[in-house]
Structures are given as structure tokens and as C-alpha cells.
Short mmCIF file of C-alpha atoms in Angstrom, two decimals:
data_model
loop_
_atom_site.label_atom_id
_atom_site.label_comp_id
_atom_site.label_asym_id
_atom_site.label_seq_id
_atom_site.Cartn_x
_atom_site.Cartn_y
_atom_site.Cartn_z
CA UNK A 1 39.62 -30.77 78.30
CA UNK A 2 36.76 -30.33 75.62
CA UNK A 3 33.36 -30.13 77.03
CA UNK A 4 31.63 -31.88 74.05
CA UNK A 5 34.83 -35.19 73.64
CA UNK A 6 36.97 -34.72 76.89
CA UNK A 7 39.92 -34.25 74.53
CA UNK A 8 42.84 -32.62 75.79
CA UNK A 9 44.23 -31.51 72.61
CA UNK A 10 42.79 -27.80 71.61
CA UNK A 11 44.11 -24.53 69.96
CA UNK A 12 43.72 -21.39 70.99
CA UNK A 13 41.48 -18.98 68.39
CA UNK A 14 41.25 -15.75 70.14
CA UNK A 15 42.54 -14.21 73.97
CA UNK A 16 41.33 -10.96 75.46
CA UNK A 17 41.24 -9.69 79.20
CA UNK A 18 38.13 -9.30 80.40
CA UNK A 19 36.78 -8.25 83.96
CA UNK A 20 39.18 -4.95 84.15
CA UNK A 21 42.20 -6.86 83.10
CA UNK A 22 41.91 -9.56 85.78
CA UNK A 23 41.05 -12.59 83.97
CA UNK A 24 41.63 -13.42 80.08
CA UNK A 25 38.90 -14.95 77.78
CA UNK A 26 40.55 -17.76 75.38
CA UNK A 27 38.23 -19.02 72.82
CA UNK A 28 39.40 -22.59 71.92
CA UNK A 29 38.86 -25.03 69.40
CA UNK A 30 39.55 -29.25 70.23
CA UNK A 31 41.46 -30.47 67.46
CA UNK A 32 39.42 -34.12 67.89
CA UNK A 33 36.24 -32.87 67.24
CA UNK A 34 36.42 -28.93 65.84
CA UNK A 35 33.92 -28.05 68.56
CA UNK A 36 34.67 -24.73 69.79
CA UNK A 37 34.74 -23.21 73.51
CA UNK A 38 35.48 -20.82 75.53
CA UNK A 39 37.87 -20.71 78.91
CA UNK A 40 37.87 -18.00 81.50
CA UNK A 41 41.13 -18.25 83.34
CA UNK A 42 42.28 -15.78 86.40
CA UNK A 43 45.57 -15.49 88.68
CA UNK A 44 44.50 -17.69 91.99
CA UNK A 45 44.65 -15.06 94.85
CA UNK A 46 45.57 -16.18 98.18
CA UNK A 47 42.63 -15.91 100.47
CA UNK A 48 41.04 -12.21 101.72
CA UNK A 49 39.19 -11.36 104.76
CA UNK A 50 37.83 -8.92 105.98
CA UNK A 51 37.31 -7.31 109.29
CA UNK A 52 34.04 -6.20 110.74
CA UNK A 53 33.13 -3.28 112.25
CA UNK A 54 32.53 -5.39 115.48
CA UNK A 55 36.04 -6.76 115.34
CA UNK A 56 34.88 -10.33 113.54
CA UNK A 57 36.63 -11.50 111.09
CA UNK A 58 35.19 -13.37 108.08
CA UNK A 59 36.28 -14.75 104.27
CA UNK A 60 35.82 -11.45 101.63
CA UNK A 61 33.37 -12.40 98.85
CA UNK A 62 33.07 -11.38 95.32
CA UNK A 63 29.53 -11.96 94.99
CA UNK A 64 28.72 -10.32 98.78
CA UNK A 65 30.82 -7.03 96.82
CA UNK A 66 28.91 -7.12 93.55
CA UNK A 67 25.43 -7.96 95.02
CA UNK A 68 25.98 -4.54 97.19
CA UNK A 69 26.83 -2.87 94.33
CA UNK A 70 23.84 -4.17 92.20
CA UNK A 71 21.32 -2.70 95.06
CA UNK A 72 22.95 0.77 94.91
CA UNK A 73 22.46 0.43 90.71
CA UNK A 74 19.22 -0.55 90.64
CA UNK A 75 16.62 0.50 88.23
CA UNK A 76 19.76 3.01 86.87
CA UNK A 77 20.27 2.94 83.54
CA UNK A 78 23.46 0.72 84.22
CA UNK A 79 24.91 -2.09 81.77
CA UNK A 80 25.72 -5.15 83.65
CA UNK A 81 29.17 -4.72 82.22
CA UNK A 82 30.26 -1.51 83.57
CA UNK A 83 28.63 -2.94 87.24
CA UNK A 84 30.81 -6.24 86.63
CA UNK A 85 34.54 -4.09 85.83
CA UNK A 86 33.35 -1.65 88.54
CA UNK A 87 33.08 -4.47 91.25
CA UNK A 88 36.36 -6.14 89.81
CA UNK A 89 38.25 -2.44 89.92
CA UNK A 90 36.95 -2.49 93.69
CA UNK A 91 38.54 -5.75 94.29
CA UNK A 92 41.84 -4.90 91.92
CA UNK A 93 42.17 -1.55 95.06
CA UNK A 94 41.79 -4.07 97.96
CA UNK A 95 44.34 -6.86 96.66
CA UNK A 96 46.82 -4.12 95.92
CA UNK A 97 47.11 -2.93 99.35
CA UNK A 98 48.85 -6.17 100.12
CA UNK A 99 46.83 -6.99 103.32
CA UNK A 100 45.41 -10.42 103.71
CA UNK A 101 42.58 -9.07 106.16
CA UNK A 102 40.88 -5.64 105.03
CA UNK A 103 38.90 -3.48 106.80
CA UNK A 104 35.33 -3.44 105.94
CA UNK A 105 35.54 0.44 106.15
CA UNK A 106 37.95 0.54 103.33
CA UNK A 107 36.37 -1.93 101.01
CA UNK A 108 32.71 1.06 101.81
CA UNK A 109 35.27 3.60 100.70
CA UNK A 110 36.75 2.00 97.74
CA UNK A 111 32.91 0.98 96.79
CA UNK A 112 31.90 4.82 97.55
CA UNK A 113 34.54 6.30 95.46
CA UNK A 114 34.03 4.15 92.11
CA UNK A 115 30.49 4.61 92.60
CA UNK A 116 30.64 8.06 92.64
CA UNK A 117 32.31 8.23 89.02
CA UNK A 118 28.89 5.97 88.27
CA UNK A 119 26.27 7.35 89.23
CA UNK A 120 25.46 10.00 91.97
CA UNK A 121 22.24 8.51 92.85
CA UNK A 122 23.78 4.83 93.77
CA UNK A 123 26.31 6.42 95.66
CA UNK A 124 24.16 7.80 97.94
CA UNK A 125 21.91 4.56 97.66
CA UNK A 126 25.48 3.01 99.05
CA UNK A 127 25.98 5.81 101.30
CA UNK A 128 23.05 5.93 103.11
CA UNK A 129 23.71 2.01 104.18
CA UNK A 130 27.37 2.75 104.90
CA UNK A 131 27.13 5.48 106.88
CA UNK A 132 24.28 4.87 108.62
CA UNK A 133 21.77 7.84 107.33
CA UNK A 134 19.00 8.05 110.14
CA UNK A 135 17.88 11.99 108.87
CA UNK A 136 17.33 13.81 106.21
CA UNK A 137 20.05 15.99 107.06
CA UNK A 138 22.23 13.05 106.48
CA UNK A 139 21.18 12.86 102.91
CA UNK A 140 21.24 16.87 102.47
CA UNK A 141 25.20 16.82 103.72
CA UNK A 142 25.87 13.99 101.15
CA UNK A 143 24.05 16.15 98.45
CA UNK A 144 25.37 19.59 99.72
CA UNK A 145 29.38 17.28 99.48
CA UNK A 146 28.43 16.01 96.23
CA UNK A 147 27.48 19.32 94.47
CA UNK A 148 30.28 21.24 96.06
CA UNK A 149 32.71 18.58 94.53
CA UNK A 150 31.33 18.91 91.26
CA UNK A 151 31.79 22.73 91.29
CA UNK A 152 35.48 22.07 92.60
CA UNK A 153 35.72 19.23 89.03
CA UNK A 154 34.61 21.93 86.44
CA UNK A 155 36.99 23.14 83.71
CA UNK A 156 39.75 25.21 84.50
CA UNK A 157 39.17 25.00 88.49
CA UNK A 158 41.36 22.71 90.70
CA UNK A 159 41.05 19.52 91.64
CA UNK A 160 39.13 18.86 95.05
CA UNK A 161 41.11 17.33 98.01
CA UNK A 162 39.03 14.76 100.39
CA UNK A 163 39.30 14.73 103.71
#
């Protein structure tokens, strides 16, 4: 219906996916009153959960996802774009496993890896949190893992291989 005459008559002007292909923007325009508008409309997923390191079990949340990722990205020169298709990509990996309840631990690792092609400083923001830094050690490992992957990425050497 339009917004502006509740009409329920309205063409379609434009479509694109947005949000890493998962939802398509349609502007419209109501053929009553030529007001235009636009409509966001995504594939309605059954439900997710997740399951918590202490064995409870509770609904998975997009905005729980994206806020996490918003600490690790703050004050980084980050568009608010790339942080929304980053958090969407996240979610894209945990519906395609097929599972309606998902670890927590794999949602950190999903969240760990696409921050990593970011920006190396949130990562470890988010990896501090995740894996429970309580030394500076902690962070040196991450660092000392980091760098060594980096050397394994450059031109002409082979890929690395996580373990």
C-alpha cells in the first residue's frame, strides 16, 4: 500500500539487491497519487538460535551480530555499508549450514574470519572478547598469527592452511 494514499495500485521504477544479495530494494511509484517510495523486501527465514557456551539456548539476533561488530569497528575508518554487508555475509555463512540452532563458537569464528579481511585491528578488538585475552601474551600470539599469515598471503607464496 502507498504510504502517502493507502493505494494498492503502484509500479515498480527500479529493483536492486542490497544487504549482500539478501534483500532487494524496489523503488515504487502509486499510480493514484504519483508519490514515489521505496520497499525493502527479504526471503522470511525460519527462526535461528543459538547455543551458548553454557549450554542455553536463546533466539539469534541480527542487531546482537551487527552491534558486536560495530564495537570491534569503532573509530576505524569503516563505512557503515561495508559493516552492514559484512554482518549480513556473517549471517548468509550461518543460514547456509542448514542448522536451526548454531553454536555461538561458530557464529565468533565466522565474525573473526570476515573481520579479518576488514580490518586487523577490529579483529583483534573481536578477538580479545572471544577468546577471552587476560595477558598480553594473548594479544602478542594473535599479532605474532596475524603477521605470519600475511607473510604466508604475499605474491607468489601459498596459501595458508588454519588449524
Amino acid at each position: 500500500r502507498c504510504p502517502y494514499c493507502a493505494a494498492d495500485e503502484d509500479r515498480v521504477i527500479d529493483s536492486r539487491p542490497v544487504d549482500d544479495q539478501q534483500a532487494i530494494r524496489r523503488r515504487r511509484e502509486c499510480r493514484a497519487c504519483h508519490q514515489r517510495f521505496t520497499t525493502f523486501e527479504r526471503a522470511a527465514h525460519e527462526p535461528l538460535s543459538v547455543r551458548k557456551r553454557d549450554g542455553s539456548v536463546e533466539p539469534f539476533r541480527r542487531d546482537k551480530l551487527h552491534l558486536g561488530m560495530a564495537r570491534a569497528l569503532t573509530n576505524l575508518d569503516i563505512d557503515s555499508d561495508t559493516l552492514r554487508t559484512s554482518a549480513a555475509r556473517v549471517e548468509a555463512h550461518i543460514r547456509r549450514s542448514g542448522r536451526r540452532v548454531i553454536a555461538s563458537e561458530e557464529i565468533g569464528h565466522a565474525v573473526l574470519d570476515v573481520l579479518r579481511e576488514i580490518h586487523h585491528v577490529a579483529y583483534v578488538r573481536f578477538a580479545s572478547v572471544y577468546k577471552g585475552f587476560t595477558t598480553p601474551d594473548d594479544f602478542a600470539r594473535e599479532l605474532a598469527q596475524l603477521e605470519h599469515d600475511a607473510r604466508q598471503q604475499l605474491p607468489g607464496s601459498p596459501p595458508s592452511q588454519r588449524t
